[in-house]
CSV table of C-alpha atoms and ligand atoms in Angstrom, one decimal:
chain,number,residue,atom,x,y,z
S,1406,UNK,CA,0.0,0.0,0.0
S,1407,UNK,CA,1.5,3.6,-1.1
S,1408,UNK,CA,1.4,6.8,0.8
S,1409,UNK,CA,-1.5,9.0,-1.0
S,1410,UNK,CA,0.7,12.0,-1.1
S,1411,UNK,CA,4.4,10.8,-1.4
S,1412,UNK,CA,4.1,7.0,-3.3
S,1413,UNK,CA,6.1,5.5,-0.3
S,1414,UNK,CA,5.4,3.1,1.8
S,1415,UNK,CA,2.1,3.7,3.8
S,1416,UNK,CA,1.9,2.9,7.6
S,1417,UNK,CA,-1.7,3.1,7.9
S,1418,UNK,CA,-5.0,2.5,5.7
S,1419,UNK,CA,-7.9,4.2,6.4
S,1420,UNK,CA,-10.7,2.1,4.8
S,1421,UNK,CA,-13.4,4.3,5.9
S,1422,UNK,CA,-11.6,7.5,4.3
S,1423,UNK,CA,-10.5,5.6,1.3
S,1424,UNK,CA,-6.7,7.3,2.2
S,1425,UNK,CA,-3.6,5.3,2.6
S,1426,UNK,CA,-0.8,7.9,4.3
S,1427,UNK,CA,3.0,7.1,5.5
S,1428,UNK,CA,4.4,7.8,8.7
S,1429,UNK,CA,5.4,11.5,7.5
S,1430,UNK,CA,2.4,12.5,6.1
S,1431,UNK,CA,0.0,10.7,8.8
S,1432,UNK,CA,1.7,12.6,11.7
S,1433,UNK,CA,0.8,15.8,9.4
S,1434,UNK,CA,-2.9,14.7,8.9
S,1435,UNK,CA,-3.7,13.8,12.8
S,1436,UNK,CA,-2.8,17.4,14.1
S,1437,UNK,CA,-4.3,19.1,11.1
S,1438,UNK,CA,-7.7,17.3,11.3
S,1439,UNK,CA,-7.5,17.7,14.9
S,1440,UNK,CA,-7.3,21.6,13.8
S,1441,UNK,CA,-10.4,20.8,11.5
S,1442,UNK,CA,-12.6,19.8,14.3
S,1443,UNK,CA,-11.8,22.4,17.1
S,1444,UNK,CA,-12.3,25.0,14.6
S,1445,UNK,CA,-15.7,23.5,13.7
S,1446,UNK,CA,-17.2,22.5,17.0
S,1447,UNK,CA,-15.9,25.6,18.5
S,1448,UNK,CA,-14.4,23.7,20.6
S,1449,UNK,CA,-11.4,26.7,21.7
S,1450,UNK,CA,-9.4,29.3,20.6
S,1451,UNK,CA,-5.4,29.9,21.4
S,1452,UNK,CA,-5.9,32.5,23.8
S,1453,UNK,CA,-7.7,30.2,26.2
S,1454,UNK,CA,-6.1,28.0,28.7
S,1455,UNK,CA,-6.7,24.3,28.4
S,1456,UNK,CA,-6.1,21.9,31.0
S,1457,UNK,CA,-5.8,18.3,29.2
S,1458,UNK,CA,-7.0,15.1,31.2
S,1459,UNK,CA,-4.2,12.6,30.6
S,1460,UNK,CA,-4.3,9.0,32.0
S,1461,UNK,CA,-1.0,7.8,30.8
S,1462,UNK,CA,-2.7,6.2,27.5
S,1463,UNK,CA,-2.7,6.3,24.0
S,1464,UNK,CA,-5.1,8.9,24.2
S,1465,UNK,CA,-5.3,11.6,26.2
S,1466,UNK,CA,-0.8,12.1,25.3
S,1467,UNK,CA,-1.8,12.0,21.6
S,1468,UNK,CA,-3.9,14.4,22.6
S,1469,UNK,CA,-1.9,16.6,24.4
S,1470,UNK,CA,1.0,16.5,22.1
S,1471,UNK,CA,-1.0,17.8,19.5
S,1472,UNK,CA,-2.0,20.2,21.3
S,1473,UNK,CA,1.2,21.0,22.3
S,1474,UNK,CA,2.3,20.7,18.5
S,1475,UNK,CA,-0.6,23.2,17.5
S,1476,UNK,CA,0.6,26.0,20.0
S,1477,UNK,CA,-2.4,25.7,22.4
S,1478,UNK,CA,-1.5,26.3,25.8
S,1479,UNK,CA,-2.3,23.2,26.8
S,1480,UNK,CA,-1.2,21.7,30.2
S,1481,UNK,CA,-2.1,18.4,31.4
S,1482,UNK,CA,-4.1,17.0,34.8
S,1483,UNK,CA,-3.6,13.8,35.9
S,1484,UNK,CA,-5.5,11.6,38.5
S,1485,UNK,CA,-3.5,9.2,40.8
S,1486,UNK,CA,-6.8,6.7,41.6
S,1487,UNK,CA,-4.5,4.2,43.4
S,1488,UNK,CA,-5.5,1.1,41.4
S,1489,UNK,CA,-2.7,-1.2,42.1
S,1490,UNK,CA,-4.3,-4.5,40.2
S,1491,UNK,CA,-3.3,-5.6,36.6
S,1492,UNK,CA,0.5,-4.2,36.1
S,1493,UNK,CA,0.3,-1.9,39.0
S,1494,UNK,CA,-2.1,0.8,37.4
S,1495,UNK,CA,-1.9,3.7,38.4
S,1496,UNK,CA,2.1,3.5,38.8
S,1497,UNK,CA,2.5,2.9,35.8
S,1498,UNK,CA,0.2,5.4,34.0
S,1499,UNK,CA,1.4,7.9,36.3
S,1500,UNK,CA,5.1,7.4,35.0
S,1501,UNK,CA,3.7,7.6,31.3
S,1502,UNK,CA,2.4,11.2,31.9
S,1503,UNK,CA,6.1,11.8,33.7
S,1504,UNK,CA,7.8,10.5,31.1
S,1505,UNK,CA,5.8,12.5,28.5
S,1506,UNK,CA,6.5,15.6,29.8
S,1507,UNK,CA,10.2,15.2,30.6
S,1508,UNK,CA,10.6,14.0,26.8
S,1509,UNK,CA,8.5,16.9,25.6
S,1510,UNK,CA,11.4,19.7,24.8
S,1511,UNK,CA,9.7,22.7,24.2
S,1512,UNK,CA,10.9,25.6,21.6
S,1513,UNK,CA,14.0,27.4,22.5
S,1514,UNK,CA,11.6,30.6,22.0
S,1515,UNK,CA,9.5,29.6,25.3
S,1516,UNK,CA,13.0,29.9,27.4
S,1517,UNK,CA,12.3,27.3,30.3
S,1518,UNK,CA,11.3,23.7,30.5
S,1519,UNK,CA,8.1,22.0,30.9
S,1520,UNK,CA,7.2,21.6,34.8
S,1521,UNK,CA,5.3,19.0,37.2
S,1522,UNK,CA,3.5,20.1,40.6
S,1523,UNK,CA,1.6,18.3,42.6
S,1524,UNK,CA,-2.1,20.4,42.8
S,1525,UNK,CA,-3.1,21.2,45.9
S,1526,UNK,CA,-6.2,22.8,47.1
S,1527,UNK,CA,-5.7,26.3,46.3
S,1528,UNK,CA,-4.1,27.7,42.9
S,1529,UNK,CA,-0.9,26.1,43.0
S,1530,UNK,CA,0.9,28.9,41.1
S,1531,UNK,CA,-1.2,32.0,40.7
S,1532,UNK,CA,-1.7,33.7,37.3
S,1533,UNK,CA,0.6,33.8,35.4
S,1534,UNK,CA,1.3,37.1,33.5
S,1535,UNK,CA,3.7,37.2,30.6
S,1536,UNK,CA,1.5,35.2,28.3
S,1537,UNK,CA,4.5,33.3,26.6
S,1538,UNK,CA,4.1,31.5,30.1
S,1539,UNK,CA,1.1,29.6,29.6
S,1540,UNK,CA,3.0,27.5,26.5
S,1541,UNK,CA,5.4,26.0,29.1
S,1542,UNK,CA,3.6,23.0,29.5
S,1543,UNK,CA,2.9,21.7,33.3
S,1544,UNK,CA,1.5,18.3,34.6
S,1545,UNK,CA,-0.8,18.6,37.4
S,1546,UNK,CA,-0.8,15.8,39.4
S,1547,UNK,CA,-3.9,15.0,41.7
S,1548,UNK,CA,-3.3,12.1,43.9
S,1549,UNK,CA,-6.6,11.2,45.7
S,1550,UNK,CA,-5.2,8.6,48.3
S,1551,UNK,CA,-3.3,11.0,49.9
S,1552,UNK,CA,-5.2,14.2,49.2
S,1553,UNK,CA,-8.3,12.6,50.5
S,1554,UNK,CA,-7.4,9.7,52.7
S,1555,UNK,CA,-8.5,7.1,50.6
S,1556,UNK,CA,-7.7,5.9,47.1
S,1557,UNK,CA,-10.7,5.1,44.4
S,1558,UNK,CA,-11.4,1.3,45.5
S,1559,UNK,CA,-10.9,2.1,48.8
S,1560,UNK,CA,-13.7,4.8,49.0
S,1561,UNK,CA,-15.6,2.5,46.4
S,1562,UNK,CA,-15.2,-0.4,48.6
S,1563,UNK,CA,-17.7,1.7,51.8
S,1564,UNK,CA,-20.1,3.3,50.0
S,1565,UNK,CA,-23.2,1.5,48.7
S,1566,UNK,CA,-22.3,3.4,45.3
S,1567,UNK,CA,-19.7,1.7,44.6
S,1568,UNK,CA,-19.8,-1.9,45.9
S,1569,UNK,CA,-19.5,-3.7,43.3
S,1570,UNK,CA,-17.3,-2.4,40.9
S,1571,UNK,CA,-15.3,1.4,41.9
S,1572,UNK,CA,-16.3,2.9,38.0
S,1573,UNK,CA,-19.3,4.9,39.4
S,1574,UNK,CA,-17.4,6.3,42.3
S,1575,UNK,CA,-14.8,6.6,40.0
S,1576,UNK,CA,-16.3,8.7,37.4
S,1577,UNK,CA,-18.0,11.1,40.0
S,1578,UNK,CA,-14.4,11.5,41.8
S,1579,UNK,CA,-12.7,12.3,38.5
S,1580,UNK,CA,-15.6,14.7,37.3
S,1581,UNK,CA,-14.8,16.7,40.8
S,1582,UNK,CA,-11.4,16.8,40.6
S,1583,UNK,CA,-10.8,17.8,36.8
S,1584,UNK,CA,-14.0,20.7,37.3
S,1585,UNK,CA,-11.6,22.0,40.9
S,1586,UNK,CA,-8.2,21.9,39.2
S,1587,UNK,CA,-9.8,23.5,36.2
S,1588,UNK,CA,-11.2,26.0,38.2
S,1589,UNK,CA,-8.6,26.6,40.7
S,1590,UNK,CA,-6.0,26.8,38.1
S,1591,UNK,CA,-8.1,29.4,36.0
S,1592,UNK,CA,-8.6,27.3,33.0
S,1593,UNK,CA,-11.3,27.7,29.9
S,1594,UNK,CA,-11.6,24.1,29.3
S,1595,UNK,CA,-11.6,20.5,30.0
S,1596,UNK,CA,-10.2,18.6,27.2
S,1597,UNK,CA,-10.2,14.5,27.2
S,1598,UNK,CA,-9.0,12.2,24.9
S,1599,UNK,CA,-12.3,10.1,23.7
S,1600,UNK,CA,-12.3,8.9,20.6
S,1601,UNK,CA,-15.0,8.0,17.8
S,1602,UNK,CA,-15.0,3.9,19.2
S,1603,UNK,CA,-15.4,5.2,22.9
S,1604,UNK,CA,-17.9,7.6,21.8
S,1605,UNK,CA,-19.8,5.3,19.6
S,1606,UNK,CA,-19.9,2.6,22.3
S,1607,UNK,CA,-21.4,5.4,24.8
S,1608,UNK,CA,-24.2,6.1,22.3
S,1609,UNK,CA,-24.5,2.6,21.5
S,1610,UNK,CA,-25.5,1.6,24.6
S,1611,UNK,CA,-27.8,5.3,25.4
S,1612,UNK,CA,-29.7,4.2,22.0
S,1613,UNK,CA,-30.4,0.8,23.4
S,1614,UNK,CA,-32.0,2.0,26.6
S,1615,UNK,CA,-33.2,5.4,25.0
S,1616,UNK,CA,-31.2,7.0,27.5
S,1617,UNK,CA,-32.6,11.0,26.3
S,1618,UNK,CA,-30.9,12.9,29.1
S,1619,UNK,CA,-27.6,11.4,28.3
S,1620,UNK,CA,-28.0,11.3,24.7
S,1621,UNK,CA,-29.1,15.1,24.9
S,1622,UNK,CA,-25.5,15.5,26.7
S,1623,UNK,CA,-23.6,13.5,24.0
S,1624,UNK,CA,-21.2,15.8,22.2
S,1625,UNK,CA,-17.9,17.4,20.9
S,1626,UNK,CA,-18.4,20.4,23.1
S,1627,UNK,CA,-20.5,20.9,26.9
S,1628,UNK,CA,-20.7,24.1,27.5
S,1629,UNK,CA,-19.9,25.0,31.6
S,1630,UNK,CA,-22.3,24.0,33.3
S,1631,UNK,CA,-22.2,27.3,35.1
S,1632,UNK,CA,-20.5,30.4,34.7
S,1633,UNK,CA,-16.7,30.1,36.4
S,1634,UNK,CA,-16.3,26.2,35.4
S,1635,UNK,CA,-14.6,25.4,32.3
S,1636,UNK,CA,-16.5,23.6,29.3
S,1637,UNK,CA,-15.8,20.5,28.2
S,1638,UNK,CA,-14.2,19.4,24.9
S,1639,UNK,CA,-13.5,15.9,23.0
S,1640,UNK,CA,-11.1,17.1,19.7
S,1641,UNK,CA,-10.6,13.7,19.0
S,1642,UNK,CA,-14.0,12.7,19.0
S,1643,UNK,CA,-13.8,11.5,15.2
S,1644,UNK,CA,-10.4,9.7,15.3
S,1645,UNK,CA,-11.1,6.0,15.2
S,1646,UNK,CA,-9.2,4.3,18.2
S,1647,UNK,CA,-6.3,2.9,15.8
S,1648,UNK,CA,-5.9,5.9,14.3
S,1649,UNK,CA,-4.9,7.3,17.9
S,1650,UNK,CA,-2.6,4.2,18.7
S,1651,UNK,CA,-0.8,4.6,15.5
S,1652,UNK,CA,-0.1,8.2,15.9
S,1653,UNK,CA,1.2,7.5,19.5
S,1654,UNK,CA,3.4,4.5,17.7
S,1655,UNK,CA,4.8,6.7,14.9
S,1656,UNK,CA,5.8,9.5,16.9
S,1657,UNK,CA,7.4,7.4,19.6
S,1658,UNK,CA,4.9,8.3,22.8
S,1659,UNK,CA,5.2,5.9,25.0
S,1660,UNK,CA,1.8,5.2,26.7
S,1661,UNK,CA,0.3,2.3,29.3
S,1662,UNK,CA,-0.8,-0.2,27.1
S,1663,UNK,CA,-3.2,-1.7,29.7
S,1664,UNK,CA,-6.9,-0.6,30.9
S,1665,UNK,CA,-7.9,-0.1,34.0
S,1666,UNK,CA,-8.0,-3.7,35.1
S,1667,UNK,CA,-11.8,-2.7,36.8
S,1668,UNK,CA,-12.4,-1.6,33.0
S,1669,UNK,CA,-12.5,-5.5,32.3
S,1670,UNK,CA,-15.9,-7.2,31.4
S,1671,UNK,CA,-17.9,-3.4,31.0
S,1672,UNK,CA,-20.9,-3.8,28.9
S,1673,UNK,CA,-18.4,-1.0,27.1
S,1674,UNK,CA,-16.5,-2.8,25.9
S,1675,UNK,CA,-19.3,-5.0,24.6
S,1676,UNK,CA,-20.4,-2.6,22.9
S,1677,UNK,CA,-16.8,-2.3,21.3
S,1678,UNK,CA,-16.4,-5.4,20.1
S,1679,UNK,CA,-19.9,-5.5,18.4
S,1680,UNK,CA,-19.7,-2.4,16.7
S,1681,UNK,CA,-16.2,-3.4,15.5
S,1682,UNK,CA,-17.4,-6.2,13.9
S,1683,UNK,CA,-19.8,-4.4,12.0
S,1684,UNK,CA,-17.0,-2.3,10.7
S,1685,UNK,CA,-14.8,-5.2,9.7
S,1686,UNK,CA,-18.4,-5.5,7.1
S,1687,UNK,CA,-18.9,-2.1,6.7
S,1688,UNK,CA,-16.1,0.3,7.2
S,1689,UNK,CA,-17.1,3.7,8.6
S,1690,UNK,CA,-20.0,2.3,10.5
S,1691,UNK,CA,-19.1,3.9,13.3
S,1692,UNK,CA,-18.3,7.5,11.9
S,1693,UNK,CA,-21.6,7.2,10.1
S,1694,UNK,CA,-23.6,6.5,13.2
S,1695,UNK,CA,-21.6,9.2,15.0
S,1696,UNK,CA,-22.3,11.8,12.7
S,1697,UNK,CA,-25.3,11.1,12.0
S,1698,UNK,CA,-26.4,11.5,15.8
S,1699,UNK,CA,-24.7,14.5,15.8
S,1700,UNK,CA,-26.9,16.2,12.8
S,1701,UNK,CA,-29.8,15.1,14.1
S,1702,UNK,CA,-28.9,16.2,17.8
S,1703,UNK,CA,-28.0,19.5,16.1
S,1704,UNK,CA,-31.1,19.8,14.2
S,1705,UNK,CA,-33.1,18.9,17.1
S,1706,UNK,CA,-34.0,15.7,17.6
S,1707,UNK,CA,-33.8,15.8,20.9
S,1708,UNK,CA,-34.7,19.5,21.9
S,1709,UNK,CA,-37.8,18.5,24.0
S,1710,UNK,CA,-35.4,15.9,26.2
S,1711,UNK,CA,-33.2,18.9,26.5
S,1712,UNK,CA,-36.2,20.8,27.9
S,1713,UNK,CA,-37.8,17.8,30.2
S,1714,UNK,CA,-34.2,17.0,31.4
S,1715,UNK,CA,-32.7,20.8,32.4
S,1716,UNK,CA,-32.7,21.1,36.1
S,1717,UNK,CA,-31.8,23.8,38.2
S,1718,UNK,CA,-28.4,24.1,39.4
S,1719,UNK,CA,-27.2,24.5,43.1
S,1720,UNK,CA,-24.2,25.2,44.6
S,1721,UNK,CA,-22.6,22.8,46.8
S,1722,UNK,CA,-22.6,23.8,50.5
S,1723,UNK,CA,-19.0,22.4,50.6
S,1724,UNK,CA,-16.9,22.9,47.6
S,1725,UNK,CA,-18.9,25.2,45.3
S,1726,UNK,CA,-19.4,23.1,42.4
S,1727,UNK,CA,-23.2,22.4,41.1
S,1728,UNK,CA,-25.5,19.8,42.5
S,1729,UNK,CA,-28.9,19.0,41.1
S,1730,UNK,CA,-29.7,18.9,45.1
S,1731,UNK,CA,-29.2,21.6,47.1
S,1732,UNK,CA,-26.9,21.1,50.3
S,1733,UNK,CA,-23.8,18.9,49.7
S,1734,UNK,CA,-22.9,17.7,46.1
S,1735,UNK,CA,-22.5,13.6,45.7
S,1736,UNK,CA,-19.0,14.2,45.5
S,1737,UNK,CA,-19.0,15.7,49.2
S,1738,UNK,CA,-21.6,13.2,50.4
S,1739,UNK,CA,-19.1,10.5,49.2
S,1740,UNK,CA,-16.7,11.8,52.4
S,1741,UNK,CA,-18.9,12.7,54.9
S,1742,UNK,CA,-19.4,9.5,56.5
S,1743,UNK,CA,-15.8,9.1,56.3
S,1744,UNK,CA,-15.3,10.9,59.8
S,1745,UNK,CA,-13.2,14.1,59.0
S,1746,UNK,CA,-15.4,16.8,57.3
S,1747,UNK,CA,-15.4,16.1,53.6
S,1748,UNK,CA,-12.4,17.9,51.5
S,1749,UNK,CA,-12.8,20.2,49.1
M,3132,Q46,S1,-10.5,4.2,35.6
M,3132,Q46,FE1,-12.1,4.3,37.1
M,3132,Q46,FE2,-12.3,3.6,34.5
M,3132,Q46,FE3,-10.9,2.1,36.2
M,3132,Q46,S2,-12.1,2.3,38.0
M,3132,Q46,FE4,-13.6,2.1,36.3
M,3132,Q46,S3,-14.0,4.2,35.8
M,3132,Q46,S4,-12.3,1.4,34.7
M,3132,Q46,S5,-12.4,4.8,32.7
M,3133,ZN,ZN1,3.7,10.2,2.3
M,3134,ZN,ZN1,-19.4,19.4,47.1
């Protein structure tokens, strides 16, 4: 197979594009379509500050390098959950995210290197003014075992929530911490690394239960939820998944190979493995049924969901962020019977 551009030797086919590309011109294409999607969700402009969720995979440091590549000030967040099953977890995903940055040489231009602090409650460095600054790329690094007192199974492993399996208790902890760090640390917007297959296995499995509210809350861009929080962004929400891994592979990022070992078994990945097959059959599937959502969420297919499902917003007694009940948020309720007064 030949490179579309150049005649040599492609690395990558994309059936579903019908385009062929080698390792040169493919590690041009990623960062320029990822271009071609901010600009057309809106997703953010270079003057705001991005804070990038990264978990050590293929990913969320695609992602960020792209970023990076792209001139966004783009630094990254990531969350220590203290998993220690399959090949110690969280250890290991944590060093990726290390390792990523320390391998990252910025532009002599910028005139320091790339830094790593460990986030604490309040703004860990202030604003910074001279706006070349915010290029210097910095890892935030939330560890909840020792910034709460318990890691994610741990707290999972007490609450009703979270008995059987840590993912719920999980997903709320993560949602609190990346909404505080973005806050904290001034940021526009939350960026994550999903891509189309994780994205189409979401809506997969909303469309078989008819899931409105959390189809209606399906999509490249979430605005804040309120005014102060950042919004939330998915640039590489039409990159199929081995589009991702072979950019990380070409341009040498070394990422955690493994899932979550909780991740194991999830109707998820279910879905994955079902809608993959029906791409083996019928490539771009997936992008199809993606996009097509998307039109007809944009044209308004689910406006009156949208309607039935808005709700009111409180502020957390506690910690400030919204809650859909007033008093303390879930994410403050998950603490409280821990003893010490919930953390912030
Ligand atoms: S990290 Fe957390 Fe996932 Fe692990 S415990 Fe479940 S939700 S599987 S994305
Ligand atoms: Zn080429
Ligand atoms: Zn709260």
């Amino acid at each position: 197979m030949k490179c579309r551009k150049c005649g040599n030797e492609a690395v990558i086919n994309m059936r579903q594009h019908k385009l062929a590309l080698c390792d040169e011109h493919f590690l041009e294409w990623v960062p320029e379509q990822t271009q071609r999607f901010i600009e057309k969700y809106k997703m953010f402009t270079r003057d705001e500050r991005i804070l990038v969720a990264v978990s050590g995979g293929k990913d969320s440091l695609s992602l960020w390098d792209i970023l990076l590549r792209l001139d966004y000030k783009a630094d990254g967040l990531y969350i220590g959950l203290g998993v220690e099953g399959g090949a110690d977890y969280s250890n290991q995903s944590h060093e990726m995210c290390v390792k990523f940055l320390e391998n990252f040489n910025p532009p002599k231009e910028w005139g320091a290197s790339s830094q790593i602090s460990n986030f604490n409650v309040t703004a860990d460095e202030g604003p910074q003014t001279a706006n070349t600054q915010y290029l210097i790329p910095k890892l935030h690094v939330v560890d909840i075992g020792k910034l709460y007192g318990e890691t994610v199974p741990e707290v999972a492993s007490r609450t009703m929530r979270g008995r059987d399996k840590p993912c719920s208790v999980c997903g709320l902890i993560k949602r609190h911490v990346m909404n505080r760090v973005a806050r904290d640390g001034g940021y526009d917007v939350l960026a994550t690394g999903h891509n189309l297959d994780d994205e189409v296995a979401v809506l997969f499995g909303n469309t078989l239960t008819w899931n409105a509210g959390y189809l209606v809350r399906q999509a490249p861009v979430l605005p804040a939820d309120k005014p102060g929080l950042a919004r939330k962004v998915k640039p590489f929400c039409r990159f199929y998944e081995r589009e991702t891994a072979a950019y990380a592979l070409v341009r040498g990022i070394e990422y955690i190979y493994d899932e979550c070992p909780y991740a194991e078994g999830s109707t998820s990945i279910e879905h994955k493995e079902l809608l993959n097959q029906m791409e083996k059959d019928r490539p771009g599937t997936k992008l199809q049924f993606y996009l097509n959502f998307l039109r007809a969420r944009e044209q308004g297919l689910f406006a009156d969901a949208e309607r039935a499902t808005r709700v009111e917003l409180n502020t957390c007694e506690k910690c400030g962020q919204p809650t859909s009940a007033p008093g303390l948020c879930a994410f403050c309720r998950l603490w409280e019977r821990h003893g010490d007064a919930a953390p912030t």
